[in-house]
Amino acid sequence: RLANAVTPLWRLPYQEQLQVKHESQRKVLQTLASRLEELGIGAQKPGGLCCPLQPVVPSPIINGYRNKSTFSVNRGPDGNPKTVGLYVGTGKARNIVCVKANHLENMPPKHKQVAQCYEEFISGSPLDSCILFHAGGHWRELVVRTTSRGHTMAIVTFHPQELGQEALAAQKALLKEFFTSGPGAVCALTSLYFQESTMTRCSHEQSPYQLLQGEPHIFEELCGLKFRISPDAFFQVNTAGAEVLYQAVGKLCQATGDTVLLDICCGTGTIGLSLARQVSQVIGVEVVEKAIEDARWNAAFNGISNCEFHSGKAEAVLPQLLASWEDARPLVAVVNPSRAGLHYRVVRAIRNCGSIRRLLYISCKPEGEAMRNFLELCCPPDPRKKLTGEPFAPVLAVPFDLFPHTVHCELVLLFTR
């Protein structure tokens, strides 16, 4: 049941998985075409699409490709309240159980090993797992991040409840000892982090990541560059697939030596830095402050001096950046937002900046909120919404399989005007 929930295509041969994904992306483009037609924009292309669709670009690695996994702590099928795994079932049906992820094909052995060791540690702890915040308990989720360089970072989330500083310090010491000189030492962790959190999801600003042992960062190589990764920094979950994606983005940008590349939702700067050598300047914007620190470090370490990175919400930073844009150099935008899509103010700033003639929208869920963005980019000007710039039009769609065995796909949609 867990394999079917997390990796629903795991039984299909890989070529068939790619066909399933191609079909789902085709439906996305058909939906966009009909929505644009309702707005009186553009003619449909063959097959009822809004633009040509290329075949799905396969992932170079099919099994064990994930470089990040998040494990929950909850009751297992056997009733053990300290099971470390992933959820099956729904809250609505009240049938949620936590199942060990040992058999999932998209997860590398190292992630499974760290999860197993964490379960062993909390099983021996007198403290309960925190299943419901109000019901007490302490041990919560585990995040494991790995790199192709053999680095492993583990981040343990802990609900302090009423524990004092002395009791907290004792727990941190026990956890550190387990992973450095106890049974957990087999994991050979590069970094062990601890986060005290009273919320479901917590940023470093809300509750700092505390380094218990090892190095503060892990490192990855991508497109011939070295990247530093902080505990909460965004990095594409399939490194080998991301490399193929970024190389294609470079070609689709058609950037020349005098181009300025605007990298919106830039994370640790991977896209902008990988393309920095073929453009005159890169401007990155990202909400996670630690990721921007990483991006600046990555630029300096790789000897790249034509990049500037801005920390803050894109909807606050970008309108200011573009409102006074008078640079004569061609401006190409690449956006890679979360599933929530771009804030309307970001779309408006892009639309109203006449210098941007080419836009690449990278979406991991194009049928979701991204669809709203596509329509906002392409709709006729609307003075009431302060949308005065001329509309974009979709001209090419290229799907990338960054998530083998799942139904998800990364879609790159090229817009021009």
PDB file of C-alpha atoms in Angstrom, residues 66-68 70 143 145-147 153 155 203-205 209 217-218 220 222 227-239 241-243 245-246 263-273 285-295 298 309 334-340 362-365 402-403 409-410:
ATOM      1  CA  ARG A  66      16.160  10.909  -4.066  1.00  0.00           C
ATOM      2  CA  ASN A  67      18.695  13.107  -2.269  1.00  0.00           C
ATOM      3  CA  LYS A  68      16.196  14.126   0.424  1.00  0.00           C
ATOM      4  CA  THR A  70      11.301  13.167   5.213  1.00  0.00           C
ATOM      5  CA  VAL A 143      14.900  14.545   7.410  1.00  0.00           C
ATOM      6  CA  ARG A 145      19.786  14.612   2.889  1.00  0.00           C
ATOM      7  CA  THR A 146      22.567  12.946   0.897  1.00  0.00           C
ATOM      8  CA  THR A 147      24.873  13.960  -1.952  1.00  0.00           C
ATOM      9  CA  MET A 153      22.897  15.152   6.807  1.00  0.00           C
ATOM     10  CA  ILE A 155      17.843  16.613  10.940  1.00  0.00           C
ATOM     11  CA  SER A 203      11.912  27.571   9.331  1.00  0.00           C
ATOM     12  CA  HIS A 204      15.412  28.263  10.657  1.00  0.00           C
ATOM     13  CA  GLU A 205      14.264  31.811  11.514  1.00  0.00           C
ATOM     14  CA  TYR A 209      18.711  24.314  13.412  1.00  0.00           C
ATOM     15  CA  HIS A 217      26.834  21.971   5.390  1.00  0.00           C
ATOM     16  CA  ILE A 218      26.956  19.150   2.904  1.00  0.00           C
ATOM     17  CA  GLU A 220      27.066  18.574  -4.084  1.00  0.00           C
ATOM     18  CA  LEU A 222      26.246  19.880 -10.421  1.00  0.00           C
ATOM     19  CA  PHE A 227      27.197  23.683  -4.221  1.00  0.00           C
ATOM     20  CA  ARG A 228      26.825  24.112  -0.471  1.00  0.00           C
ATOM     21  CA  ILE A 229      23.545  22.889   1.046  1.00  0.00           C
ATOM     22  CA  SER A 230      22.055  24.111   4.357  1.00  0.00           C
ATOM     23  CA  PRO A 231      19.464  22.078   6.326  1.00  0.00           C
ATOM     24  CA  ASP A 232      16.413  23.877   4.863  1.00  0.00           C
ATOM     25  CA  ALA A 233      17.742  25.016   1.483  1.00  0.00           C
ATOM     26  CA  PHE A 234      15.827  23.907  -1.620  1.00  0.00           C
ATOM     27  CA  PHE A 235      17.749  21.614  -3.948  1.00  0.00           C
ATOM     28  CA  GLN A 236      16.153  19.535  -6.707  1.00  0.00           C
ATOM     29  CA  VAL A 237      15.478  16.091  -5.242  1.00  0.00           C
ATOM     30  CA  ASN A 238      17.049  14.255  -8.212  1.00  0.00           C
ATOM     31  CA  THR A 239      20.572  15.623  -8.733  1.00  0.00           C
ATOM     32  CA  GLY A 241      17.955  14.723 -13.384  1.00  0.00           C
ATOM     33  CA  ALA A 242      18.444  18.361 -12.332  1.00  0.00           C
ATOM     34  CA  GLU A 243      21.701  18.495 -14.288  1.00  0.00           C
ATOM     35  CA  LEU A 245      17.092  19.944 -16.706  1.00  0.00           C
ATOM     36  CA  TYR A 246      19.458  22.882 -16.179  1.00  0.00           C
ATOM     37  CA  ASP A 263      16.378  33.640 -11.520  1.00  0.00           C
ATOM     38  CA  ILE A 264      13.168  33.834  -9.456  1.00  0.00           C
ATOM     39  CA  CYS A 265      12.779  31.380  -6.527  1.00  0.00           C
ATOM     40  CA  CYS A 266      16.465  30.593  -7.022  1.00  0.00           C
ATOM     41  CA  GLY A 267      17.095  28.420  -3.932  1.00  0.00           C
ATOM     42  CA  THR A 268      20.847  27.912  -3.509  1.00  0.00           C
ATOM     43  CA  GLY A 269      21.415  29.519  -6.929  1.00  0.00           C
ATOM     44  CA  THR A 270      21.792  26.288  -8.908  1.00  0.00           C
ATOM     45  CA  ILE A 271      20.091  27.449 -12.134  1.00  0.00           C
ATOM     46  CA  GLY A 272      21.611  30.925 -12.254  1.00  0.00           C
ATOM     47  CA  LEU A 273      25.114  29.758 -11.356  1.00  0.00           C
ATOM     48  CA  VAL A 285      15.609  36.151  -5.695  1.00  0.00           C
ATOM     49  CA  GLU A 286      14.753  33.698  -2.898  1.00  0.00           C
ATOM     50  CA  VAL A 287      12.671  33.824   0.307  1.00  0.00           C
ATOM     51  CA  VAL A 288      14.826  31.417   2.404  1.00  0.00           C
ATOM     52  CA  GLU A 289      17.636  33.508   3.865  1.00  0.00           C
ATOM     53  CA  LYS A 290      19.952  30.542   4.491  1.00  0.00           C
ATOM     54  CA  ALA A 291      19.581  29.493   0.836  1.00  0.00           C
ATOM     55  CA  ILE A 292      20.683  32.981  -0.258  1.00  0.00           C
ATOM     56  CA  GLU A 293      23.716  32.697   2.041  1.00  0.00           C
ATOM     57  CA  ASP A 294      24.473  29.383   0.304  1.00  0.00           C
ATOM     58  CA  ALA A 295      23.956  30.951  -3.149  1.00  0.00           C
ATOM     59  CA  ASN A 298      28.452  29.011  -4.061  1.00  0.00           C
ATOM     60  CA  PHE A 309      21.277  37.389  -4.886  1.00  0.00           C
ATOM     61  CA  VAL A 334      13.449  31.742 -15.206  1.00  0.00           C
ATOM     62  CA  VAL A 335      10.901  30.980 -12.481  1.00  0.00           C
ATOM     63  CA  ASN A 336      10.944  27.813 -10.405  1.00  0.00           C
ATOM     64  CA  PRO A 337       8.301  28.292  -7.683  1.00  0.00           C
ATOM     65  CA  SER A 338       6.964  25.818  -5.142  1.00  0.00           C
ATOM     66  CA  ARG A 339       3.643  24.059  -5.774  1.00  0.00           C
ATOM     67  CA  ALA A 340       1.868  27.178  -4.537  1.00  0.00           C
ATOM     68  CA  ILE A 362       9.551  25.365 -14.355  1.00  0.00           C
ATOM     69  CA  SER A 363       6.701  23.653 -12.539  1.00  0.00           C
ATOM     70  CA  CYS A 364       6.541  20.428 -10.527  1.00  0.00           C
ATOM     71  CA  LYS A 365       2.725  20.629 -10.516  1.00  0.00           C
ATOM     72  CA  LEU A 402      12.753  14.032 -12.111  1.00  0.00           C
ATOM     73  CA  PHE A 403      10.550  11.635 -10.130  1.00  0.00           C
ATOM     74  CA  CYS A 409       6.903  15.369 -13.693  1.00  0.00           C
ATOM     75  CA  GLU A 410       8.792  18.647 -13.986  1.00  0.00           C
TER      76      GLU A 410
END
